[in-house]
PDB file of C-alpha atoms in Angstrom:
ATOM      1  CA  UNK A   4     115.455  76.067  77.799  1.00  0.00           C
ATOM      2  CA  UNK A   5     112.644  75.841  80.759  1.00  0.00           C
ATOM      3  CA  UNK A   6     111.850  79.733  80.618  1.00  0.00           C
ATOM      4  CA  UNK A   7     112.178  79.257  84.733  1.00  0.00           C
ATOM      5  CA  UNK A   8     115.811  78.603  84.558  1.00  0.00           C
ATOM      6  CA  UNK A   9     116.654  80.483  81.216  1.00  0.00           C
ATOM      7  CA  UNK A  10     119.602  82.880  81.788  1.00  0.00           C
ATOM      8  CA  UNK A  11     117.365  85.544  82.201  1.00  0.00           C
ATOM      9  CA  UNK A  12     117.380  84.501  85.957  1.00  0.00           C
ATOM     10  CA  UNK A  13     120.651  86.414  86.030  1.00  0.00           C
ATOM     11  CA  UNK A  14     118.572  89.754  86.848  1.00  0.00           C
ATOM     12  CA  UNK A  15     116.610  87.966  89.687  1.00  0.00           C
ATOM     13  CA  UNK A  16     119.088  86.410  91.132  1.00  0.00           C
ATOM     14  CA  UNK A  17     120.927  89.461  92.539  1.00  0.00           C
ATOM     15  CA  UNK A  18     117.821  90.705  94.249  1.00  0.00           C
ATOM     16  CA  UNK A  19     116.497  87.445  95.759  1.00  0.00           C
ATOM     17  CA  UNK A  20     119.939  87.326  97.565  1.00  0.00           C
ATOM     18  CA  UNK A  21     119.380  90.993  98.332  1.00  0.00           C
ATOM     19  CA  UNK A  22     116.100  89.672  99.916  1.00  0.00           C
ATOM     20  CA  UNK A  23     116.873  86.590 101.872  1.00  0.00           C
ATOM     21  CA  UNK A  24     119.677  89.457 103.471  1.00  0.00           C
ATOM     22  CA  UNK A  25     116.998  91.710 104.080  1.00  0.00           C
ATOM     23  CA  UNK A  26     114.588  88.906 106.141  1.00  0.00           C
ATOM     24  CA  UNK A  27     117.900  88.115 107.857  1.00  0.00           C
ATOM     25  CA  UNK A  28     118.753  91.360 108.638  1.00  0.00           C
ATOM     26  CA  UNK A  29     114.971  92.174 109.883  1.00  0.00           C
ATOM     27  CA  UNK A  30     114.714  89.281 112.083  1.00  0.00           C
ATOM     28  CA  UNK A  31     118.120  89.518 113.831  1.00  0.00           C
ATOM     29  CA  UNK A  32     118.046  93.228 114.602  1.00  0.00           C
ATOM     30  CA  UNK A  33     114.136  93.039 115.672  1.00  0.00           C
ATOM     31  CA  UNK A  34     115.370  90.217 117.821  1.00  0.00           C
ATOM     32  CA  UNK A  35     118.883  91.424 119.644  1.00  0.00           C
ATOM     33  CA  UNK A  36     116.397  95.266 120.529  1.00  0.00           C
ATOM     34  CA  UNK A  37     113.452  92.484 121.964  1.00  0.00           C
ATOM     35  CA  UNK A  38     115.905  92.059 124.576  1.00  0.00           C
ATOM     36  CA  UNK A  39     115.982  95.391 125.221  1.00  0.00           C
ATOM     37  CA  UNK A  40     113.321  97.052 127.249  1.00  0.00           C
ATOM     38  CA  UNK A  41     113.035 100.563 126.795  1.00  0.00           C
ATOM     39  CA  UNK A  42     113.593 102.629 129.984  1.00  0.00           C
ATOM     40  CA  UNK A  43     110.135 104.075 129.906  1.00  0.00           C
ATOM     41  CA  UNK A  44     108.756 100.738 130.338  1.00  0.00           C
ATOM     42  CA  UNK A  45     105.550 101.300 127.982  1.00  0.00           C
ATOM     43  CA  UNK A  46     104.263  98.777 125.849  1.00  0.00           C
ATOM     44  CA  UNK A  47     103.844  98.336 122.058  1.00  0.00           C
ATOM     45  CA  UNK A  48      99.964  98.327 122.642  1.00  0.00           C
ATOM     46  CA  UNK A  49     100.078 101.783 125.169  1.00  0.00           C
ATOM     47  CA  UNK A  50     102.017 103.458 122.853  1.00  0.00           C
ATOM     48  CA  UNK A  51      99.859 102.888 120.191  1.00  0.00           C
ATOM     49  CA  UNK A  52      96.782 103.529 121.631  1.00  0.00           C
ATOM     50  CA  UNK A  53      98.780 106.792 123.221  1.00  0.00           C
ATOM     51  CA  UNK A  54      99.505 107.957 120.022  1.00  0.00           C
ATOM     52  CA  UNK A  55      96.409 107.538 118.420  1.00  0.00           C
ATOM     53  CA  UNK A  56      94.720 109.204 120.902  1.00  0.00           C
ATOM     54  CA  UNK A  57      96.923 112.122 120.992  1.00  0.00           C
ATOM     55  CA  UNK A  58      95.905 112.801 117.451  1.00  0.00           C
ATOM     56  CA  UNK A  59      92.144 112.164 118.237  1.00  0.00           C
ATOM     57  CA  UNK A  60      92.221 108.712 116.044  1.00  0.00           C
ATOM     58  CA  UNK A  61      89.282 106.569 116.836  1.00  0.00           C
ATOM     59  CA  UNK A  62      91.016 103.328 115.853  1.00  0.00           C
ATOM     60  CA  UNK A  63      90.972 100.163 118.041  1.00  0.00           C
ATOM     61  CA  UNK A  64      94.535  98.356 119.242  1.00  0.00           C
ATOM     62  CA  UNK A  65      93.977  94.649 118.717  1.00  0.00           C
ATOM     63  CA  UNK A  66      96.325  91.622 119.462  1.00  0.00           C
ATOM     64  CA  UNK A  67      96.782  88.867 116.972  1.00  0.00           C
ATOM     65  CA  UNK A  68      98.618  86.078 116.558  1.00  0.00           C
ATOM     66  CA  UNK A  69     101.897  85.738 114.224  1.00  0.00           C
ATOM     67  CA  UNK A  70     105.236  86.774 114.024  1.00  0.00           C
ATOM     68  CA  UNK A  71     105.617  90.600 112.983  1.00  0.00           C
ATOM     69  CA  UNK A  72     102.131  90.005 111.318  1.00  0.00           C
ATOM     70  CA  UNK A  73     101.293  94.251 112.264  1.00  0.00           C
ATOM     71  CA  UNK A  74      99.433  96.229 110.146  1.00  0.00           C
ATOM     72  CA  UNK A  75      96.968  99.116 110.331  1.00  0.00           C
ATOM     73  CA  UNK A  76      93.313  98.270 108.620  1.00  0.00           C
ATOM     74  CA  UNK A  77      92.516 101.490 107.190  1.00  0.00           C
ATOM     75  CA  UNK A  78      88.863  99.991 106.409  1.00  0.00           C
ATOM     76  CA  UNK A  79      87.879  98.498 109.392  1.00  0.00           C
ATOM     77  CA  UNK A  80      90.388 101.489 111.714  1.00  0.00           C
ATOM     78  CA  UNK A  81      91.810  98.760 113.497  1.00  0.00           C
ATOM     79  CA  UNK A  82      95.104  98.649 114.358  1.00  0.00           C
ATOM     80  CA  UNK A  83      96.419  94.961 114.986  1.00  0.00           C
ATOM     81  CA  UNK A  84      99.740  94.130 116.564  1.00  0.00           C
ATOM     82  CA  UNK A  85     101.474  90.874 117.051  1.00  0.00           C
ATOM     83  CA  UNK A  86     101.131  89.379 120.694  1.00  0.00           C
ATOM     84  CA  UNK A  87     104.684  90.398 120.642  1.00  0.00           C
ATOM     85  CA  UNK A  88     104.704  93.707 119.305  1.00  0.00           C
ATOM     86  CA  UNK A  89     101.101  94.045 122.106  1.00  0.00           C
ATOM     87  CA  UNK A  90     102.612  92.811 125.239  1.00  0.00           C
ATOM     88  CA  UNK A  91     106.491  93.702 124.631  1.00  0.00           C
ATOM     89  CA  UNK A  92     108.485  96.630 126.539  1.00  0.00           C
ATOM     90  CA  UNK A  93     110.859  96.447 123.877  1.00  0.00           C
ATOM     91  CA  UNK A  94     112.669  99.034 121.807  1.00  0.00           C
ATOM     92  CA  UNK A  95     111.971  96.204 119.100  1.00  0.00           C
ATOM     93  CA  UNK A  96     108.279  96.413 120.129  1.00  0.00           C
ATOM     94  CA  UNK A  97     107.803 100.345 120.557  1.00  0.00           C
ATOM     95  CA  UNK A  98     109.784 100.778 117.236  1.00  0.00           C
ATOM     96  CA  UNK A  99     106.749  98.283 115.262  1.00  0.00           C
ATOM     97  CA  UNK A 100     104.201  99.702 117.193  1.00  0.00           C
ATOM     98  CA  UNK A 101     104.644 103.579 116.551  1.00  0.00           C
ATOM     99  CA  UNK A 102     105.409 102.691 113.207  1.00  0.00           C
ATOM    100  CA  UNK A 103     101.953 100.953 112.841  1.00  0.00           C
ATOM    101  CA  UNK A 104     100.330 104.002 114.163  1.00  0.00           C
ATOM    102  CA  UNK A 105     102.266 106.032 111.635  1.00  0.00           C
ATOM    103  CA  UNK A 106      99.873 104.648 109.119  1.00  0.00           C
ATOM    104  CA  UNK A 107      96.738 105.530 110.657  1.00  0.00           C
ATOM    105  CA  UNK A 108      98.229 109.152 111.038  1.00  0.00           C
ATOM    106  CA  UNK A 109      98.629 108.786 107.258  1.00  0.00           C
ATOM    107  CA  UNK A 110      94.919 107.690 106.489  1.00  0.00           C
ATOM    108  CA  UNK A 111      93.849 110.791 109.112  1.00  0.00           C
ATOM    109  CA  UNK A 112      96.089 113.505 106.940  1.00  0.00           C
ATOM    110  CA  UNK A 113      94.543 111.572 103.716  1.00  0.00           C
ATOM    111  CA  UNK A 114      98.285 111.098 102.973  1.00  0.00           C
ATOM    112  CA  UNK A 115      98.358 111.131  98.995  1.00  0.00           C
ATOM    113  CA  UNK A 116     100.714 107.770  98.378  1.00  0.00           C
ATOM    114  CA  UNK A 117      98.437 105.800 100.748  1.00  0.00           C
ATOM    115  CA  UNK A 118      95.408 106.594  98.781  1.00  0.00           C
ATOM    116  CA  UNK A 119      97.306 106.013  95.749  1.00  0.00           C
ATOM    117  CA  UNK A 120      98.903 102.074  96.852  1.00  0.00           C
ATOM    118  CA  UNK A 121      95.094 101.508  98.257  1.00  0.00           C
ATOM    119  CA  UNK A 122      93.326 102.396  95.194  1.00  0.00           C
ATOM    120  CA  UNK A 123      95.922  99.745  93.546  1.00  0.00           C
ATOM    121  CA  UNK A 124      95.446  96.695  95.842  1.00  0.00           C
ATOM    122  CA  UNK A 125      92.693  95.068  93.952  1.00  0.00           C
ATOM    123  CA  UNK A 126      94.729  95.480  90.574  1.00  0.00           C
ATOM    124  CA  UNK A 127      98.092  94.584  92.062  1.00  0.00           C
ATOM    125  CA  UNK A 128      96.685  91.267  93.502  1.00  0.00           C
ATOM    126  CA  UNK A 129      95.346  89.958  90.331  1.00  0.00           C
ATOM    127  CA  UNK A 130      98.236  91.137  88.664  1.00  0.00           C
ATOM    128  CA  UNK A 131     100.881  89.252  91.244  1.00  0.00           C
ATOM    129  CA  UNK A 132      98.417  86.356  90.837  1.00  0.00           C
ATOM    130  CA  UNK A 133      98.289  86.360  86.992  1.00  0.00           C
ATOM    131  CA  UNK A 134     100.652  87.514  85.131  1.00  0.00           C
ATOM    132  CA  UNK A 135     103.249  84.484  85.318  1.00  0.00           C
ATOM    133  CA  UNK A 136     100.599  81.940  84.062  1.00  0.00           C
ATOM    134  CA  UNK A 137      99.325  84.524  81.380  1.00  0.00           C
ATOM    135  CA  UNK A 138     102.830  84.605  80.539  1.00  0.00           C
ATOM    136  CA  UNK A 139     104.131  81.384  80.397  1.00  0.00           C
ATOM    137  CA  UNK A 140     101.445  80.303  78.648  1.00  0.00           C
ATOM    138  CA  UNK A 141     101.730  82.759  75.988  1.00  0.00           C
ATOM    139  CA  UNK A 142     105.825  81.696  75.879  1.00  0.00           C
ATOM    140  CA  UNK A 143     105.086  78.151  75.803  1.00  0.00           C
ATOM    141  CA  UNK A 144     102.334  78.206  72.976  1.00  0.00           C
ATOM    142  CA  UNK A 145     103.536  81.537  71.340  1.00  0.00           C
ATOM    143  CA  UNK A 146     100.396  83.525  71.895  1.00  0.00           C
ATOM    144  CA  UNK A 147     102.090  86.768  72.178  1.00  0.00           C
ATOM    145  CA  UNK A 148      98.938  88.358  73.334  1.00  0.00           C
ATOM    146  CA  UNK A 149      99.100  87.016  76.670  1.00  0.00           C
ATOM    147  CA  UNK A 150     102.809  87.248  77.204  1.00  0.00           C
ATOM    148  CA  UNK A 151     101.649  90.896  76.823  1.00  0.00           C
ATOM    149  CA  UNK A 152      98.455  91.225  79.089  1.00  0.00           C
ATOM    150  CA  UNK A 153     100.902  89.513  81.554  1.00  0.00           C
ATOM    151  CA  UNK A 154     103.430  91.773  80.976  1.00  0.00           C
ATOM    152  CA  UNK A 155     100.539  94.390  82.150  1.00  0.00           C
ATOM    153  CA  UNK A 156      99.031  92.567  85.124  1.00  0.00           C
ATOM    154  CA  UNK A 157     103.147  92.493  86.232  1.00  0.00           C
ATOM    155  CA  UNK A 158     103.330  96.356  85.918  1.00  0.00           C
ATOM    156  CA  UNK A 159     100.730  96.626  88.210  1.00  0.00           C
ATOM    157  CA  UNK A 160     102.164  94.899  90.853  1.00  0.00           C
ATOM    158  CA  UNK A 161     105.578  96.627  90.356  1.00  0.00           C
ATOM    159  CA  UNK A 162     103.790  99.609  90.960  1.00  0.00           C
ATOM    160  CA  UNK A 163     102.461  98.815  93.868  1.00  0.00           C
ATOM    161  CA  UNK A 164     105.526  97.780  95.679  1.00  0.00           C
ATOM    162  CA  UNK A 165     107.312 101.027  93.989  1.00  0.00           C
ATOM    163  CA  UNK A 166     104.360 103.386  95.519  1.00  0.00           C
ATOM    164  CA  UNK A 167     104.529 101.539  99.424  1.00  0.00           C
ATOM    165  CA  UNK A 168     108.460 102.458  99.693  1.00  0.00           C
ATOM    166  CA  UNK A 169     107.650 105.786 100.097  1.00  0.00           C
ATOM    167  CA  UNK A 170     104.519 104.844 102.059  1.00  0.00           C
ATOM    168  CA  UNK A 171     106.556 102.326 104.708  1.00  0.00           C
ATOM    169  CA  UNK A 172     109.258 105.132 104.986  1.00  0.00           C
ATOM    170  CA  UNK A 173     107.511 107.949 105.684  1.00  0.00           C
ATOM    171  CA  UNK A 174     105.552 105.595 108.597  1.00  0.00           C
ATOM    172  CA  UNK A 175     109.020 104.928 109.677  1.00  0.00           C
ATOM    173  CA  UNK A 176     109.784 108.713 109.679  1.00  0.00           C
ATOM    174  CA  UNK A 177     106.546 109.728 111.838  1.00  0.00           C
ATOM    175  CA  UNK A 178     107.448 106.734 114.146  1.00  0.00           C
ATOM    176  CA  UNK A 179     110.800 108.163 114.918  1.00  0.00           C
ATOM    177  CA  UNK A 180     109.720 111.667 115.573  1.00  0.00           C
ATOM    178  CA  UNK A 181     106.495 110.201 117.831  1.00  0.00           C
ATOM    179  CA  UNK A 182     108.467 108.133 119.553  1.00  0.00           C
ATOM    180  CA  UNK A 183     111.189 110.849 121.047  1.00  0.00           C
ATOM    181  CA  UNK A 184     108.730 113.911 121.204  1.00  0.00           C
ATOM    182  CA  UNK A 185     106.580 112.466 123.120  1.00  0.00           C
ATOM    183  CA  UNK A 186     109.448 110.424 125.327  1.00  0.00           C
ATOM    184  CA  UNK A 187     108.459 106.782 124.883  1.00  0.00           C
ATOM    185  CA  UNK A 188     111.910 106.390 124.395  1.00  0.00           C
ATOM    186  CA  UNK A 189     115.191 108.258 125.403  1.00  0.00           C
ATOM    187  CA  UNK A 190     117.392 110.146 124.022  1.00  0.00           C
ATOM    188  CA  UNK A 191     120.285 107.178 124.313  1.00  0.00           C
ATOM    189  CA  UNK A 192     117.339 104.672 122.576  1.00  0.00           C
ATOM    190  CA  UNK A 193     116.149 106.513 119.442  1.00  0.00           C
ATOM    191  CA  UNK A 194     119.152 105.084 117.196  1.00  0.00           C
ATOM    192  CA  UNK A 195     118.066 101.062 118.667  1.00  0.00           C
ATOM    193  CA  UNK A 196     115.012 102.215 117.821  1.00  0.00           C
ATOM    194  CA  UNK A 197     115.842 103.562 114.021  1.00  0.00           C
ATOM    195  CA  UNK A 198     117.966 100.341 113.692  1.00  0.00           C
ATOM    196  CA  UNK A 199     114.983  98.060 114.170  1.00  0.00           C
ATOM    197  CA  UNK A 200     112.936 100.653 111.452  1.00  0.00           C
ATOM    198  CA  UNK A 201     115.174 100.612 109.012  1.00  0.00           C
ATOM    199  CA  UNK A 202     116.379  97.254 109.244  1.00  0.00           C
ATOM    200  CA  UNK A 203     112.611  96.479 108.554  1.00  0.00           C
ATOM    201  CA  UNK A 204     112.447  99.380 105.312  1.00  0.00           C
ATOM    202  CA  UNK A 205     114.997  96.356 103.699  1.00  0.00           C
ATOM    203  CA  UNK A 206     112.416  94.124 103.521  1.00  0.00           C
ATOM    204  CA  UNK A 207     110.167  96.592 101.469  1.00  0.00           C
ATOM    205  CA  UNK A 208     113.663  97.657  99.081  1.00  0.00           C
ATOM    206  CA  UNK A 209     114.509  94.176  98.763  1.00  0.00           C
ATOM    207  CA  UNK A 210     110.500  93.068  97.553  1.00  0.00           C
ATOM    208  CA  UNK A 211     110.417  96.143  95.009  1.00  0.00           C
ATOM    209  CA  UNK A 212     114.084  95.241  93.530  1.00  0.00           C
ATOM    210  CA  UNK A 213     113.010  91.175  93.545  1.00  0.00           C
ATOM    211  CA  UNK A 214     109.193  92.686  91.852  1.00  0.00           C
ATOM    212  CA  UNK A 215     111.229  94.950  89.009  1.00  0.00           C
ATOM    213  CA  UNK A 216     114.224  92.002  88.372  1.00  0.00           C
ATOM    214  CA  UNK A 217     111.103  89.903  87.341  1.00  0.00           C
ATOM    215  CA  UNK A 218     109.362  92.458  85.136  1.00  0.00           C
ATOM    216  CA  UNK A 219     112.633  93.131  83.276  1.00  0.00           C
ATOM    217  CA  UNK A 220     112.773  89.377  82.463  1.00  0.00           C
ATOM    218  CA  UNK A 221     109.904  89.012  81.495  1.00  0.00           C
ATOM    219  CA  UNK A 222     110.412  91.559  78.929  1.00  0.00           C
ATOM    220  CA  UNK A 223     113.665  89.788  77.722  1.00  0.00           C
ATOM    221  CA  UNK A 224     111.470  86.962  77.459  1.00  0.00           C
ATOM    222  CA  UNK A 225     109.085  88.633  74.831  1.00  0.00           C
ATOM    223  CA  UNK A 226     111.306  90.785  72.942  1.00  0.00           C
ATOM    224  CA  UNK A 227     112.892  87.132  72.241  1.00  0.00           C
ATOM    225  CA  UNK A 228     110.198  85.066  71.237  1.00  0.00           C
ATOM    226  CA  UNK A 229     108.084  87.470  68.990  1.00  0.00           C
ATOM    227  CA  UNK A 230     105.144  86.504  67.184  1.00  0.00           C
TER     228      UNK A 230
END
């Protein structure tokens, strides 16, 4: 049978429903707390810059376009937030934004995971761009040597998903604690505020589960079709 639709799939399925819940889940809490200015009345972009600063982080705040497209560039030390995320009063928006900042409090304290998932980007990508065609070429002719090295490039990326949960949660963790010491949010706002975090830590669980469903089919897949 088409190795795409052998009943292997049975593993993935379970955790690509897990992850269409989690983008659901994301999107609708992130939206129903965008409605919902904090009382404060900062925005994503001065808390961010506020909270770098407090910790004496020369890193730049920069808007960009894009739905929840925030990240921290640990290379360049900017920090770039969605015109959203940048402009919004939100508990939504403060929650993404100190979270953001979390990571560049990570690269300051040399935090040992994010060295570890950045060291593994350049593997990880060729691996998530490799392996399956590696594999399925190996299935299809029976070259068991590159149903292998894609088994291998896989790994990689499976381990880079399973090192950023603990990355993404402990951002999520430093977020929550920055947020209430230093009041950008009340006392009555911190659980919106964790709701919108950990709503968004699904999306993370949900890739990993969807990343290590595939890996354990592919290994089906060879352990059945030996040389």
């Amino acid at each position: 049978m088409f190795p795409f639709f052998d009943p292997t799939m049975i593993f993935v399925l379970p955790a690509l429903i897990f992850a269409f819940y989690a983008q659901y889940k994301v999107k609708s809490t992130y939206d129903k707390y965008a409605n919902v200015n904090s009382r404060k009345g900062f925005s994503g972009a001065e808390v961010a810059a506020q909270i770098l600063a407090r910790n004496n982080l020369h890193v730049k705040v920069e808007e960009q376009s894009g739905f929840l497209t925030d990240h921290y560039d640990p290379k360049n030390k900017v920090l770039r937030l969605s015109s959203g995320v940048f402009h919004g009063r939100s508990i939504s928006a403060l929650g993404v934004a100190a979270h953001e900042a979390g990571h560049a409090l990570q690269d300051q304290n040399k935090y040992v995971m994010m060295n570890i998932r950045s060291s593994i980007v350049p593997a990880a990508n060729i691996g998530s761009t490799m392996a399956f065609p590696l594999f399925f070429m190996g299935f299809f002719f029976k070259y068991g040597i590159f149903m292998d090295i894609g088994i291998i490039l896989f790994s990689l990326a499976v381990l880079f998903h399973l090192v950023t949960l603990p990355v993404e949660f402990n951002a999520s963790k430093r977020a929550m604690v920055t947020l209430e010491d230093n009041g950008f949010l009340e006392k009555q706002e911190i659980e919106s505020g964790r709701k919108v975090l950990n709503a968004a830590a699904l999306t993370y669980v949900a890739a990993t589960a969807v990343a290590a469903m595939h890996l354990i089919r592919l290994l089906i897949l060879r352990n059945n079709r030996r040389d």
